[in-house]
PDB file of C-alpha atoms in Angstrom:
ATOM      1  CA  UNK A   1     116.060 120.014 109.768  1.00 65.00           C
ATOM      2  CA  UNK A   2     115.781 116.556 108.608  1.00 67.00           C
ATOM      3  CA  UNK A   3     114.714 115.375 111.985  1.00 77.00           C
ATOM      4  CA  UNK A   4     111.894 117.723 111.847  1.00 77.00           C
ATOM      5  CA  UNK A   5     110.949 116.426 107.906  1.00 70.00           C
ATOM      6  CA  UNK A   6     111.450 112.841 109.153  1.00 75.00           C
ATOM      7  CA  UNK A   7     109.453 113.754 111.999  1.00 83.00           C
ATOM      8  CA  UNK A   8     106.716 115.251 109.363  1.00 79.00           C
ATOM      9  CA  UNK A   9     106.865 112.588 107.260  1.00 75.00           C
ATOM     10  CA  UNK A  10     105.851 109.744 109.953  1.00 82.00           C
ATOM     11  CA  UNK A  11     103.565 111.993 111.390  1.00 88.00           C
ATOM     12  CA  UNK A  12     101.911 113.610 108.455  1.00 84.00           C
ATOM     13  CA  UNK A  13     101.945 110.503 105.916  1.00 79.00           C
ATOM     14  CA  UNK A  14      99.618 108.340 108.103  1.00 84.00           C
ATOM     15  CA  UNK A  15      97.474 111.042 109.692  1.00 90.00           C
ATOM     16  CA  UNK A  16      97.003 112.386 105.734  1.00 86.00           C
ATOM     17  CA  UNK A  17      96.031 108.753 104.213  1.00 84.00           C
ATOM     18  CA  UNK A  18      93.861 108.377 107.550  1.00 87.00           C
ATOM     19  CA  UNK A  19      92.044 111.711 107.218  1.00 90.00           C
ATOM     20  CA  UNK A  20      91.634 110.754 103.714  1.00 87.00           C
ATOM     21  CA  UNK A  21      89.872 107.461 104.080  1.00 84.00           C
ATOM     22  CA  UNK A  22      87.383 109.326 106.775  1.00 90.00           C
ATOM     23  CA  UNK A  23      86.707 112.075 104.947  1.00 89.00           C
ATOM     24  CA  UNK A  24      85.810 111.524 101.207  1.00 88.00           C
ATOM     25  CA  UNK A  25      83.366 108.636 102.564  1.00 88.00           C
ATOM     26  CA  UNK A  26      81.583 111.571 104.653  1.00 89.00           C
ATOM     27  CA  UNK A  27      82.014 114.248 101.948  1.00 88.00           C
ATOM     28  CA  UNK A  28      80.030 111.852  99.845  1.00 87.00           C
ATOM     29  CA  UNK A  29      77.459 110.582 102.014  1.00 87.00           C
ATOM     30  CA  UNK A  30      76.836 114.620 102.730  1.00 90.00           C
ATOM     31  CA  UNK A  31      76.405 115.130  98.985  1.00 87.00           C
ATOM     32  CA  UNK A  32      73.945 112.168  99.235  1.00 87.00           C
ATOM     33  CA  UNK A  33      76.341 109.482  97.022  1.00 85.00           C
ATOM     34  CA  UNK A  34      78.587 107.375  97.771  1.00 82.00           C
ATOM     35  CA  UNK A  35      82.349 107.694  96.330  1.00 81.00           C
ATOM     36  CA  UNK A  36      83.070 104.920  94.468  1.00 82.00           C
ATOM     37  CA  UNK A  37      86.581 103.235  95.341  1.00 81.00           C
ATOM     38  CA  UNK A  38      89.175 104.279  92.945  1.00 80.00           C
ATOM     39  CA  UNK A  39      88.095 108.315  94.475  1.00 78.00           C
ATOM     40  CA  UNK A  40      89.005 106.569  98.096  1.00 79.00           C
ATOM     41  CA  UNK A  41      91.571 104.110  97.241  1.00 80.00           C
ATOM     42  CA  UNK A  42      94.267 106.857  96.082  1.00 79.00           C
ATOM     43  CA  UNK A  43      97.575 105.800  97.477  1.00 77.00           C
ATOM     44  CA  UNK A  44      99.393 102.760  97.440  1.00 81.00           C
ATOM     45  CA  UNK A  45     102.261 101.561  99.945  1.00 78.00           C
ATOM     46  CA  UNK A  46     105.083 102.932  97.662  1.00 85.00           C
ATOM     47  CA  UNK A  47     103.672 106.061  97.301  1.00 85.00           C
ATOM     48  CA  UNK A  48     103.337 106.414 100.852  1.00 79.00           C
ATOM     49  CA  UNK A  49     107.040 105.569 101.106  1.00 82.00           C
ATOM     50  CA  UNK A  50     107.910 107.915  98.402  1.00 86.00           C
ATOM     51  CA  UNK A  51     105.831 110.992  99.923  1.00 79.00           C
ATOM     52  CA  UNK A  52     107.822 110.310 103.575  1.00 77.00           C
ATOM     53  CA  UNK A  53     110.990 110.603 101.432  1.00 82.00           C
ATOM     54  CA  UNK A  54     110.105 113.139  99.695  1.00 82.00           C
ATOM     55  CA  UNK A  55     109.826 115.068 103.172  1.00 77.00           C
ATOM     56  CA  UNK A  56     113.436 114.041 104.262  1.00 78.00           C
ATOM     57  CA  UNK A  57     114.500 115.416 100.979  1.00 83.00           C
ATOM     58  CA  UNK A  58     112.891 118.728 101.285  1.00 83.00           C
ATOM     59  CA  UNK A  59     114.411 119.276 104.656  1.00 78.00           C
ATOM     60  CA  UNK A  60     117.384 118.692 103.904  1.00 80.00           C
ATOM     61  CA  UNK A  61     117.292 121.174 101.246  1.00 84.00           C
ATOM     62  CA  UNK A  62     115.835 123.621 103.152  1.00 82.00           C
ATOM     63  CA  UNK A  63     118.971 123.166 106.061  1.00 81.00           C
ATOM     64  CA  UNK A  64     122.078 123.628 102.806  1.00 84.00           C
ATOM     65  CA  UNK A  65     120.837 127.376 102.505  1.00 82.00           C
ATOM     66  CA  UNK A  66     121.546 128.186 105.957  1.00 81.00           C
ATOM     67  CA  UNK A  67     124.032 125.459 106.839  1.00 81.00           C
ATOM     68  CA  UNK A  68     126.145 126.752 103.929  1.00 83.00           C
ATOM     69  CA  UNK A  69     125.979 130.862 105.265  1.00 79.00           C
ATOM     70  CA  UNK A  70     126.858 129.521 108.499  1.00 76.00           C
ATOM     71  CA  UNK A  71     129.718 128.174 107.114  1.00 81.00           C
ATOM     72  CA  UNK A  72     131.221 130.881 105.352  1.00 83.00           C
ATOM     73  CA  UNK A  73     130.562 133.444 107.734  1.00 78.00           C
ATOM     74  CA  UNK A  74     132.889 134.752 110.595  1.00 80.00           C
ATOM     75  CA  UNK A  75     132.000 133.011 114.405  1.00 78.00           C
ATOM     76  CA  UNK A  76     131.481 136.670 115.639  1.00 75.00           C
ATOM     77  CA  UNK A  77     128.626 137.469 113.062  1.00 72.00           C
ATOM     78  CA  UNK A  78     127.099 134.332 113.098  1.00 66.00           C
ATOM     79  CA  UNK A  79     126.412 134.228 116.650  1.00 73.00           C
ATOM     80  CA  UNK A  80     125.617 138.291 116.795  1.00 76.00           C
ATOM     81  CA  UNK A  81     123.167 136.963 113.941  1.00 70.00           C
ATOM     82  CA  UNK A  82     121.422 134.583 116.089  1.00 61.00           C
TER      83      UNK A  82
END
């Protein structure tokens, strides 16, 4: 699991703050104004850094739910589980 949120995290941080700069711009020029910069500017560096971690964190959460009934439970019912 915290491949997968690591994986998220360098895939969705970039591709979110990307899609962000594109979009508003266009949103704006559609609405026939033009966004001023603090509306485009949202995110600094550490924030990006922060929301990456923030996906680690969350997958790792997510795996102590199941990692912690596969522990306690009997090989024979785990694997008849799967």
């Amino acid at each position: 699991m915290t491949v997968i949120g690591v994986l998220g995290g360098l895939i969705g941080v970039p591709t979110g703050y990307a899609l962000h700069g594109f979009v508003m711009p266009l949103m704006g020029r559609a609405a026939g104004t033009s966004m001023p910069a603090p509306v485009i500017d949202v995110y600094e560096p550490s924030q990006l850094i922060l929301l990456g971690l923030g996906g680690i964190a969350i997958a790792a959460l997510g795996a102590l739910i199941p990692a912690g009934w596969a522990a306690r439970a009997r090989t024979a019912t785990a694997l008849r589980t799967e």
